[in-house]
XYZ file of N, CA and C in Angstrom:
663
model
N 4.584 -24.036 -38.294
C 4.810 -23.656 -37.114
C 4.411 -23.463 -35.673
N 3.689 -23.705 -34.926
C 3.198 -22.659 -33.708
C 3.266 -21.708 -33.574
N 2.522 -20.417 -33.006
C 2.652 -19.971 -32.078
C 2.184 -19.066 -30.960
N 1.734 -20.293 -30.619
C 1.342 -20.844 -29.301
C 1.865 -20.405 -28.468
N 3.293 -19.949 -28.356
C 4.014 -19.608 -26.912
C 4.536 -17.976 -27.052
N 4.371 -17.524 -28.270
C 5.471 -16.381 -28.521
C 4.722 -15.387 -27.930
N 6.072 -14.643 -27.543
C 5.516 -13.119 -26.565
C 5.193 -12.518 -26.636
N 4.051 -12.217 -26.543
C 3.878 -10.889 -27.161
C 4.319 -9.319 -26.387
N 3.875 -8.195 -26.958
C 4.768 -7.047 -26.517
C 4.144 -6.119 -26.653
N 4.204 -5.019 -25.256
C 3.336 -3.940 -25.392
C 4.672 -3.107 -24.840
N 4.195 -1.652 -25.533
C 4.898 -0.655 -25.089
C 4.531 -0.044 -23.402
N 5.798 -0.030 -22.784
C 6.098 0.872 -21.877
C 6.694 1.643 -21.462
N 7.560 2.182 -20.543
C 8.548 3.236 -20.389
C 9.102 2.527 -18.395
N 10.177 1.675 -18.654
C 10.316 1.854 -16.861
C 11.850 2.733 -16.397
N 11.833 2.664 -15.010
C 12.903 2.880 -14.487
C 13.567 1.695 -13.255
N 14.624 2.123 -13.632
C 15.956 0.996 -12.692
C 14.923 1.389 -10.918
N 15.410 0.015 -10.349
C 15.390 -0.169 -9.268
C 15.654 -1.273 -8.129
N 16.373 -1.051 -7.161
C 17.168 -1.332 -5.969
C 16.535 -1.057 -5.090
N 16.358 -1.884 -4.205
C 15.859 -1.491 -3.009
C 17.090 -0.959 -2.529
N 16.809 -0.233 -1.293
C 17.634 0.443 -0.076
C 18.548 -0.608 0.446
N 17.617 -2.010 0.420
C 18.677 -2.650 1.727
C 19.891 -3.340 1.200
N 19.919 -3.052 -0.475
C 21.021 -3.510 -1.671
C 22.092 -2.547 -1.963
N 22.151 -1.416 -1.396
C 22.643 -0.217 -1.752
C 23.618 -0.163 -0.018
N 24.806 0.202 -1.193
C 25.881 0.770 -0.339
C 26.628 2.342 -0.386
N 26.011 3.195 -0.596
C 26.665 4.136 -0.774
C 25.630 4.560 -2.639
N 26.469 5.814 -3.327
C 26.375 5.978 -4.233
C 25.447 6.254 -4.753
N 24.774 7.675 -5.734
C 24.548 8.088 -6.647
C 22.159 6.898 -6.273
N 21.493 7.823 -6.412
C 20.552 6.680 -6.643
C 20.007 7.170 -7.960
N 19.012 5.590 -8.343
C 18.717 5.366 -9.826
C 17.768 6.754 -10.057
N 18.016 6.811 -11.235
C 18.128 7.303 -12.178
C 15.927 7.051 -12.592
N 15.121 8.087 -12.521
C 13.867 8.355 -13.404
C 13.545 8.791 -14.661
N 12.968 7.750 -15.364
C 12.765 8.113 -16.477
C 11.064 8.300 -16.169
N 10.683 9.379 -15.494
C 8.775 9.178 -15.518
C 9.105 10.471 -16.255
N 9.611 11.451 -16.538
C 9.562 12.096 -17.743
C 8.985 11.847 -19.198
N 9.773 10.440 -19.362
C 9.367 10.133 -20.668
C 8.100 9.093 -21.156
N 7.128 8.795 -19.234
C 6.054 8.315 -19.785
C 4.844 8.076 -20.927
N 4.565 9.784 -20.911
C 4.113 9.864 -22.614
C 3.944 9.224 -23.243
N 5.742 8.510 -23.443
C 5.725 7.906 -24.988
C 5.149 6.541 -25.188
N 4.921 5.878 -23.967
C 4.450 4.824 -24.637
C 2.606 4.925 -25.368
N 2.574 6.168 -24.842
C 1.115 6.613 -24.744
C 0.781 6.669 -26.407
N 1.923 7.431 -26.162
C 1.693 8.907 -27.544
C 2.272 8.102 -29.034
N 3.051 7.152 -29.019
C 3.320 6.911 -30.392
C 3.266 4.865 -29.956
N 3.409 4.465 -28.513
C 3.642 2.962 -29.187
C 2.052 1.977 -28.643
N 2.150 1.163 -29.245
C 0.932 0.007 -29.712
C 1.865 -1.031 -29.082
N 0.427 -2.200 -29.537
C 0.773 -3.887 -28.924
C 0.758 -4.605 -30.383
N 1.495 -6.084 -29.824
C 0.831 -6.797 -30.991
C -0.133 -8.435 -29.870
N -0.838 -7.490 -29.069
C -1.325 -8.030 -28.205
C -2.749 -9.567 -29.447
N -2.819 -9.740 -29.635
C -3.651 -10.986 -30.539
C -5.043 -10.665 -29.666
N -5.412 -10.907 -28.032
C -6.565 -11.281 -27.622
C -6.768 -9.333 -27.653
N -7.716 -8.818 -28.469
C -8.284 -7.602 -27.863
C -9.721 -7.029 -27.329
N -10.019 -7.630 -26.396
C -10.855 -8.148 -25.460
C -10.057 -8.917 -24.446
N -9.506 -7.633 -23.935
C -8.835 -8.365 -22.693
C -10.094 -7.632 -21.113
N -10.014 -8.912 -20.475
C -10.992 -8.061 -19.108
C -10.637 -8.172 -18.076
N -10.477 -7.257 -17.208
C -9.179 -6.687 -16.114
C -10.433 -6.257 -14.850
N -10.233 -7.785 -13.919
C -10.247 -7.544 -12.910
C -9.584 -6.918 -11.980
N -8.373 -6.959 -12.197
C -7.368 -6.331 -11.199
C -6.083 -5.660 -11.777
N -5.838 -4.464 -11.230
C -5.108 -3.424 -11.737
C -4.743 -2.864 -10.138
N -3.130 -2.972 -11.008
C -2.033 -2.667 -9.523
C -1.568 -1.206 -9.914
N -1.595 -0.331 -8.825
C -0.647 0.820 -8.826
C 1.010 1.310 -8.238
N 1.382 2.058 -8.959
C 2.679 1.997 -8.637
C 3.556 0.856 -8.457
N 3.893 0.060 -9.531
C 4.302 -1.080 -10.085
C 6.272 -1.778 -9.690
N 6.993 -2.154 -8.690
C 7.946 -2.288 -9.011
C 8.029 -3.447 -9.002
N 9.085 -4.135 -9.527
C 9.425 -5.729 -9.858
C 10.614 -5.968 -9.520
N 10.935 -7.290 -9.199
C 11.864 -7.393 -9.338
C 12.456 -9.497 -9.136
N 13.290 -9.484 -10.250
C 13.317 -10.676 -10.590
C 14.761 -11.163 -9.930
N 14.674 -12.499 -9.020
C 16.107 -12.795 -8.851
C 16.201 -14.271 -10.093
N 17.685 -14.642 -9.221
C 18.107 -15.898 -10.185
C 19.782 -16.070 -9.127
N 20.394 -17.283 -9.252
C 21.295 -17.640 -8.484
C 22.261 -17.730 -10.385
N 23.603 -17.521 -10.254
C 24.622 -17.448 -11.210
C 25.698 -17.842 -10.153
N 26.634 -19.235 -10.179
C 27.506 -18.982 -9.769
C 28.623 -17.983 -10.103
N 29.296 -17.520 -8.573
C 29.930 -16.236 -8.357
C 30.833 -16.650 -7.643
N 31.729 -15.405 -7.587
C 32.966 -16.095 -6.478
C 33.858 -14.442 -6.209
N 34.942 -14.468 -5.131
C 35.031 -12.890 -5.072
C 36.325 -12.596 -6.380
N 36.872 -13.961 -7.272
C 37.301 -13.649 -8.054
C 36.399 -13.004 -8.805
N 35.628 -13.610 -9.403
C 34.350 -13.723 -10.811
C 33.937 -12.293 -10.573
N 33.933 -11.430 -9.305
C 33.506 -10.344 -9.407
C 34.644 -8.975 -9.729
N 35.852 -9.952 -8.305
C 37.161 -8.997 -8.933
C 36.605 -8.463 -10.766
N 36.648 -9.853 -11.523
C 37.167 -9.871 -13.040
C 35.808 -8.645 -13.389
N 34.782 -9.229 -13.183
C 33.266 -8.462 -13.730
C 33.564 -6.877 -13.123
N 33.860 -6.473 -11.990
C 34.017 -5.524 -11.508
C 35.486 -4.239 -12.894
N 36.193 -5.511 -13.217
C 37.350 -4.701 -14.528
C 36.795 -4.000 -15.902
N 35.872 -5.240 -15.603
C 34.764 -5.318 -17.002
C 34.480 -4.401 -17.604
N 33.154 -4.050 -16.173
C 32.273 -2.637 -16.190
C 33.199 -1.359 -16.380
N 34.338 -1.742 -16.089
C 35.524 -0.063 -15.506
C 34.655 0.242 -14.492
N 34.597 -0.418 -12.801
C 34.474 0.226 -11.730
C 35.687 0.644 -10.993
N 36.512 0.522 -11.781
C 37.731 1.231 -10.848
C 38.615 2.096 -12.181
N 37.935 1.683 -12.958
C 38.000 3.172 -14.030
C 37.377 4.665 -13.455
N 38.329 5.774 -14.099
C 37.781 7.511 -13.332
C 36.651 7.523 -14.048
N 36.464 6.900 -15.779
C 35.103 6.914 -16.153
C 34.671 5.533 -16.427
N 34.053 5.212 -15.453
C 32.794 4.196 -14.985
C 32.005 3.793 -16.188
N 31.899 2.293 -16.186
C 30.392 1.757 -17.263
C 31.028 2.155 -18.645
N 29.917 2.245 -19.141
C 29.892 2.075 -21.076
C 28.649 1.004 -21.641
N 29.221 0.943 -22.690
C 28.799 -0.186 -23.439
C 28.628 -1.021 -23.731
N 28.582 -2.630 -23.182
C 29.095 -3.568 -23.398
C 27.571 -5.038 -24.339
N 28.973 -5.340 -24.752
C 28.381 -6.923 -25.630
C 29.760 -8.248 -25.479
N 28.759 -9.205 -25.352
C 29.816 -10.651 -24.994
C 30.237 -10.719 -26.430
N 30.240 -10.212 -27.326
C 30.890 -10.211 -28.685
C 32.035 -9.923 -28.452
N 32.839 -11.366 -28.899
C 34.065 -11.525 -28.995
C 34.916 -10.809 -29.836
N 35.986 -10.086 -30.395
C 36.429 -8.906 -31.881
C 37.143 -10.378 -32.055
N 36.622 -11.282 -33.647
C 37.960 -11.744 -33.893
C 39.195 -11.627 -34.705
N 38.865 -9.949 -34.635
C 40.393 -9.438 -34.996
C 40.545 -7.705 -34.342
N 41.227 -8.871 -33.911
C 41.706 -6.850 -32.452
C 43.134 -6.654 -32.421
N 43.452 -6.901 -34.065
C 44.766 -5.915 -33.921
C 43.905 -5.033 -35.318
N 42.634 -4.848 -35.769
C 42.546 -4.461 -37.252
C 42.454 -2.862 -36.464
N 42.321 -1.811 -37.656
C 41.765 -0.755 -36.869
C 39.922 -0.377 -36.506
N 38.977 -1.269 -37.279
C 38.048 -0.651 -37.166
C 37.253 -2.125 -36.642
N 35.823 -2.064 -35.660
C 34.927 -3.530 -34.943
C 33.410 -2.457 -35.638
N 32.777 -3.760 -36.212
C 31.442 -3.531 -36.568
C 30.180 -4.212 -35.569
N 29.518 -3.256 -34.710
C 28.751 -4.322 -33.483
C 26.815 -3.953 -33.614
N 26.365 -4.897 -33.605
C 24.860 -3.959 -33.639
C 23.970 -3.063 -32.382
N 23.762 -2.404 -32.659
C 23.092 -1.109 -32.101
C 22.509 -1.466 -31.302
N 22.365 -3.134 -30.826
C 21.412 -3.347 -29.576
C 23.265 -3.790 -28.378
N 22.848 -2.701 -28.168
C 23.884 -2.944 -26.607
C 22.657 -2.694 -25.699
N 24.364 -2.892 -24.380
C 23.647 -2.817 -23.452
C 24.122 -1.290 -22.665
N 23.603 -0.034 -22.108
C 24.721 1.011 -22.071
C 24.402 0.688 -19.560
N 25.698 0.418 -19.393
C 25.804 0.664 -17.905
C 26.552 1.618 -17.328
N 25.907 2.170 -16.173
C 26.097 2.768 -15.272
C 26.557 2.403 -13.995
N 27.792 2.726 -13.156
C 27.514 2.461 -12.206
C 27.557 2.714 -10.821
N 26.411 1.902 -10.579
C 25.987 3.407 -9.178
C 27.068 2.848 -7.807
N 27.194 2.015 -7.490
C 28.254 1.359 -6.417
C 28.929 -0.163 -6.772
N 29.931 -0.185 -5.498
C 30.607 -1.255 -5.919
C 31.339 -1.574 -4.862
N 31.984 -2.884 -4.353
C 33.034 -3.390 -3.611
C 33.554 -4.369 -4.283
N 34.946 -4.348 -4.540
C 36.012 -4.762 -5.470
C 35.842 -5.775 -5.481
N 35.507 -7.009 -4.491
C 35.620 -8.232 -4.018
C 33.680 -9.095 -3.600
N 33.169 -7.928 -3.404
C 31.485 -8.471 -2.705
C 30.800 -8.018 -3.884
N 30.524 -7.037 -4.105
C 28.958 -6.206 -4.462
C 29.392 -5.866 -5.949
N 28.223 -5.529 -6.979
C 28.228 -4.101 -7.671
C 27.028 -4.245 -7.535
N 26.341 -2.929 -8.281
C 25.286 -2.318 -8.077
C 25.201 -2.000 -9.174
N 24.375 -1.272 -11.303
C 24.981 -0.732 -11.537
C 23.037 -0.293 -12.388
N 22.567 0.548 -13.656
C 21.726 0.698 -13.924
C 22.181 0.366 -15.384
N 21.422 -0.534 -15.983
C 21.152 -1.230 -17.101
C 20.015 -0.851 -18.283
N 20.680 -0.297 -19.117
C 19.423 0.541 -19.772
C 19.693 -0.435 -21.422
N 18.538 -1.667 -22.090
C 18.644 -1.808 -22.890
C 18.002 -1.307 -24.893
N 18.683 -1.418 -25.219
C 18.270 -0.860 -26.702
C 18.064 -2.046 -27.585
N 17.589 -2.869 -27.234
C 17.218 -4.760 -28.261
C 16.302 -3.771 -29.227
N 16.271 -4.053 -29.957
C 14.990 -3.780 -31.736
C 13.541 -4.667 -31.662
N 12.478 -3.248 -31.447
C 11.252 -3.692 -31.224
C 10.779 -4.244 -32.108
N 9.510 -4.864 -32.522
C 8.424 -5.199 -33.383
C 8.259 -3.188 -33.685
N 8.143 -3.328 -35.404
C 7.160 -1.516 -35.805
C 6.729 -1.214 -34.058
N 6.577 0.011 -34.070
C 5.136 0.454 -33.390
C 5.365 0.432 -31.773
N 6.479 -0.398 -31.449
C 6.519 -0.883 -30.542
C 7.353 0.023 -29.358
N 7.165 0.642 -28.202
C 8.241 1.860 -27.557
C 8.471 1.356 -26.782
N 9.594 0.640 -26.102
C 10.148 0.706 -24.998
C 11.165 0.670 -24.617
N 10.785 1.652 -23.410
C 11.825 2.436 -22.495
C 12.356 1.860 -21.242
N 13.365 0.404 -21.671
C 13.461 -0.336 -20.838
C 14.914 0.020 -19.850
N 15.155 -0.116 -18.592
C 16.075 0.034 -17.484
C 16.078 -0.912 -17.218
N 16.312 -1.097 -16.022
C 16.806 -2.172 -14.913
C 18.105 -2.174 -13.874
N 17.764 -1.801 -13.031
C 18.366 -1.812 -11.324
C 19.109 -2.809 -11.864
N 20.499 -3.657 -11.595
C 21.312 -4.897 -11.592
C 21.995 -5.038 -10.157
N 21.422 -6.101 -9.300
C 22.603 -5.889 -7.903
C 23.263 -7.344 -8.172
N 24.384 -7.390 -8.200
C 25.281 -9.124 -8.125
C 25.821 -8.913 -7.066
N 25.973 -10.301 -6.059
C 26.910 -9.657 -4.975
C 28.330 -11.273 -5.178
N 28.751 -11.691 -4.295
C 29.623 -12.909 -4.543
C 29.219 -14.321 -4.067
N 28.381 -14.006 -3.611
C 27.004 -15.290 -3.087
C 27.094 -16.657 -4.203
N 26.310 -15.003 -5.424
C 25.722 -15.227 -6.467
C 24.636 -15.084 -7.183
N 23.858 -14.334 -5.865
C 22.429 -14.086 -6.058
C 22.196 -12.583 -6.681
N 22.080 -12.813 -8.109
C 21.894 -11.712 -9.329
C 19.976 -11.219 -8.876
N 19.798 -9.782 -8.453
C 18.655 -9.115 -8.812
C 18.502 -8.135 -9.766
N 17.092 -8.202 -10.252
C 16.737 -7.030 -11.212
C 15.404 -6.521 -11.087
N 15.499 -5.491 -11.030
C 14.920 -5.016 -10.507
C 14.320 -3.558 -11.201
N 13.346 -3.195 -12.043
C 12.539 -2.037 -12.541
C 11.304 -2.020 -11.832
N 11.027 -0.667 -12.044
C 10.202 0.644 -11.892
C 9.270 0.800 -13.101
N 7.654 0.513 -13.050
C 7.000 0.628 -14.489
C 6.159 2.126 -14.220
N 6.647 3.314 -15.196
C 6.048 4.387 -15.146
C 5.181 4.577 -15.736
N 5.168 3.739 -17.083
C 3.904 4.023 -17.512
C 3.445 2.289 -19.105
N 2.564 2.513 -19.002
C 2.072 0.965 -19.811
C 1.244 1.513 -20.372
N 1.355 1.505 -21.991
C 0.095 2.017 -23.013
C -0.247 3.091 -23.141
N -1.298 3.666 -23.056
C -2.234 4.839 -22.004
C -1.802 5.245 -20.750
N -1.463 4.115 -19.635
C -1.309 4.334 -18.398
C -0.990 4.723 -17.674
N -0.470 6.191 -17.077
C 1.218 6.382 -16.321
C 1.220 6.139 -14.599
N 1.647 5.248 -14.670
C 1.859 4.871 -13.428
C 1.313 4.469 -12.302
N -0.283 4.708 -12.834
C -1.559 3.277 -11.682
C -2.499 2.773 -12.820
N -3.201 2.151 -12.016
C -4.260 1.184 -12.522
C -3.977 0.453 -14.678
N -2.532 -0.081 -13.658
C -1.750 -1.173 -14.832
C -2.556 -2.300 -14.884
N -2.631 -2.840 -15.995
C -3.713 -4.588 -16.157
C -2.331 -5.217 -16.100
N -3.203 -6.887 -15.224
C -2.669 -7.318 -15.195
C -1.770 -8.565 -16.465
N -2.286 -7.882 -17.403
C -2.679 -8.564 -18.259
C -1.333 -8.380 -19.241
N -1.227 -6.652 -19.771
C -0.124 -6.337 -19.632
C 0.800 -6.896 -18.977
N 1.115 -6.575 -17.420
C 2.083 -6.719 -16.417
C 3.219 -7.404 -16.850
N 1.814 -8.963 -16.736
C 2.534 -10.609 -17.718
C 3.402 -10.360 -18.490
N 3.331 -9.490 -19.960
C 4.318 -10.088 -20.781
C 5.216 -8.584 -20.424
N 5.103 -7.558 -19.692
C 6.508 -6.881 -19.368
C 7.352 -7.667 -18.421
N 6.439 -9.079 -17.857
C 7.867 -9.891 -16.918
C 8.616 -11.015 -17.386
N 7.901 -11.341 -19.313
C 8.404 -12.411 -19.551
C 9.913 -11.560 -19.966
N 9.605 -10.257 -20.775
C 10.277 -9.193 -21.655
C 11.548 -8.849 -20.011
N 11.352 -8.909 -19.036
C 12.136 -9.139 -17.960
C 12.702 -10.100 -17.888
N 12.681 -11.174 -17.885
C 12.953 -12.716 -17.747
C 13.956 -12.628 -19.313
N 13.581 -12.668 -20.424
C 14.358 -12.508 -21.633
C 15.972 -11.304 -21.099
N 15.324 -10.486 -20.943
C 16.338 -9.180 -21.209
C 17.450 -9.213 -20.024
N 16.494 -9.409 -18.401
C 17.454 -9.717 -17.684
C 19.252 -10.633 -18.414
N 18.703 -12.114 -18.471
C 19.996 -12.410 -19.161
C 20.625 -12.240 -20.142
N 19.955 -11.797 -21.179
C 20.863 -10.714 -21.696
C 21.882 -10.143 -20.747
N 21.203 -9.776 -20.391
C 22.230 -7.646 -19.883
C 23.163 -8.804 -18.809
N 23.164 -10.278 -18.068
C 23.597 -10.655 -16.577
C 24.765 -11.098 -17.829
N 24.710 -11.420 -18.815
C 25.302 -12.617 -20.065
C 26.485 -11.463 -21.033
N 26.409 -10.584 -21.091
C 26.923 -9.483 -21.378
C 28.090 -8.560 -20.304
N 27.910 -9.531 -19.376
C 29.098 -9.192 -18.177
C 30.194 -9.999 -17.601
N 29.307 -11.382 -17.253
C 29.932 -12.072 -16.584
C 31.354 -12.812 -17.617
N 31.793 -13.842 -17.170
C 32.797 -14.588 -18.074
C 31.983 -15.049 -18.524
N 33.477 -16.305 -19.101
C 33.013 -17.057 -20.351
C 32.561 -18.046 -19.453
N 33.265 -18.629 -18.709
C 33.514 -20.028 -17.792
C 32.480 -19.383 -17.044
N 31.313 -18.702 -16.674
C 30.633 -18.983 -16.211
C 29.123 -18.786 -17.111
N 29.159 -18.194 -18.121
C 28.089 -19.108 -19.439
C 28.083 -19.835 -19.537
N 29.370 -21.095 -19.565
C 29.210 -22.442 -19.564
C 28.955 -23.126 -18.721
N 29.300 -22.909 -17.760
C 28.422 -23.485 -16.549
C 26.932 -23.268 -16.831
N 26.338 -21.912 -17.087
C 24.811 -21.579 -16.561
C 24.383 -22.730 -17.618
N 24.677 -23.149 -19.363
C 24.560 -23.789 -20.692
C 24.895 -25.607 -19.855
N 25.227 -25.603 -18.588
C 25.754 -26.587 -18.548
C 24.448 -27.042 -18.193
N 24.179 -26.735 -16.980
C 23.148 -26.820 -15.627
C 21.508 -26.733 -16.767
N 21.916 -25.842 -17.588
C 20.475 -25.771 -18.032
C 20.500 -26.190 -19.670
N 21.449 -27.212 -20.030
C 21.218 -28.013 -21.078
C 20.838 -27.628 -22.231
N 22.089 -26.364 -22.216
C 22.182 -25.437 -23.623
C 21.461 -23.810 -23.815
N 20.729 -24.009 -22.993
C 19.415 -23.433 -22.934
C 19.438 -21.717 -22.103
N 20.382 -21.565 -21.520
C 20.667 -20.750 -20.589
C 20.014 -19.614 -20.359
N 19.625 -18.924 -21.832
C 19.057 -17.342 -22.429
C 17.924 -17.704 -21.821
N 16.593 -18.772 -22.053
C 15.569 -18.785 -21.497
C 15.800 -19.971 -20.146
N 17.024 -19.436 -19.841
C 16.096 -19.901 -17.848
C 15.449 -19.292 -16.867
N 15.191 -20.067 -16.382
C 13.830 -19.616 -15.035
C 14.245 -18.963 -13.988
N 13.198 -17.643 -13.629
C 13.899 -16.529 -12.678
C 12.931 -17.248 -11.081
N 12.495 -16.364 -9.888
C 12.140 -16.521 -9.633
C 11.540 -14.327 -9.223
N 10.045 -14.299 -9.550
C 9.725 -13.024 -10.076
C 9.413 -12.909 -8.407
C-alpha cells in the first residue's frame, strides 16, 4: 500500500479565532498562548523529509477554513438545542455517536470527544462557539487544537485558528512546510467538529453530494 498521500503530523499549539465581523456580542475567544512552549518541549513531528528548505516564513498566523453546508432556520434552532445554547449551563462534550441502549445505566464513549463552549448565538440565525479537539495522535506528537466555529442559517461555515506555536517556534517565523500540514489537520478535524453538531439529515445530504466521502470534503482556505 502506498503512503504517498498520507498526511504527516507536526506538533503545534493553537487558539480559537473568529473575526470580529462575525461576532454578535458574547465573551472574547480564549488564548492558549500560555501553552505555546508545549509544542517545543515535548512535541515531535513525523515528517519524512528531514531536509526542509525554507524560503518563506510567516509571523502571527491566523487561518480560516470555510465551506457550505445545507442549513436553514429550523436546522439552526435544532443545533442550538443540541449544544445547549439556551440552557443555563451551555456547551459540553459533543459526539455524533447514537446511544443504542438509551434505557441502560451506562454509556461507554471514546475519549476523543469535542469540547464546545458557546460564545454567542441567535436562536434562528447564527451560532459562534469554541471547539477543543481531543483526538489521539501519534506518540510524541503534541497538538493543542482549538477552533473558533461560526455557523449561520444561510449555510456559510467558518473554522478559525490562531497559531500560537509550531514545534519550537512561538508565534513568529512559522514555516510554510509546517503550516501546510496544519492546514490538512484543520481540513479534516473541522469536518469532525461540525459533523458532531449537525443533524443526521444534513450528514446524509453531505454524503450524497460528496458520494460517500463527506469526511474528506474540500473546503476554502
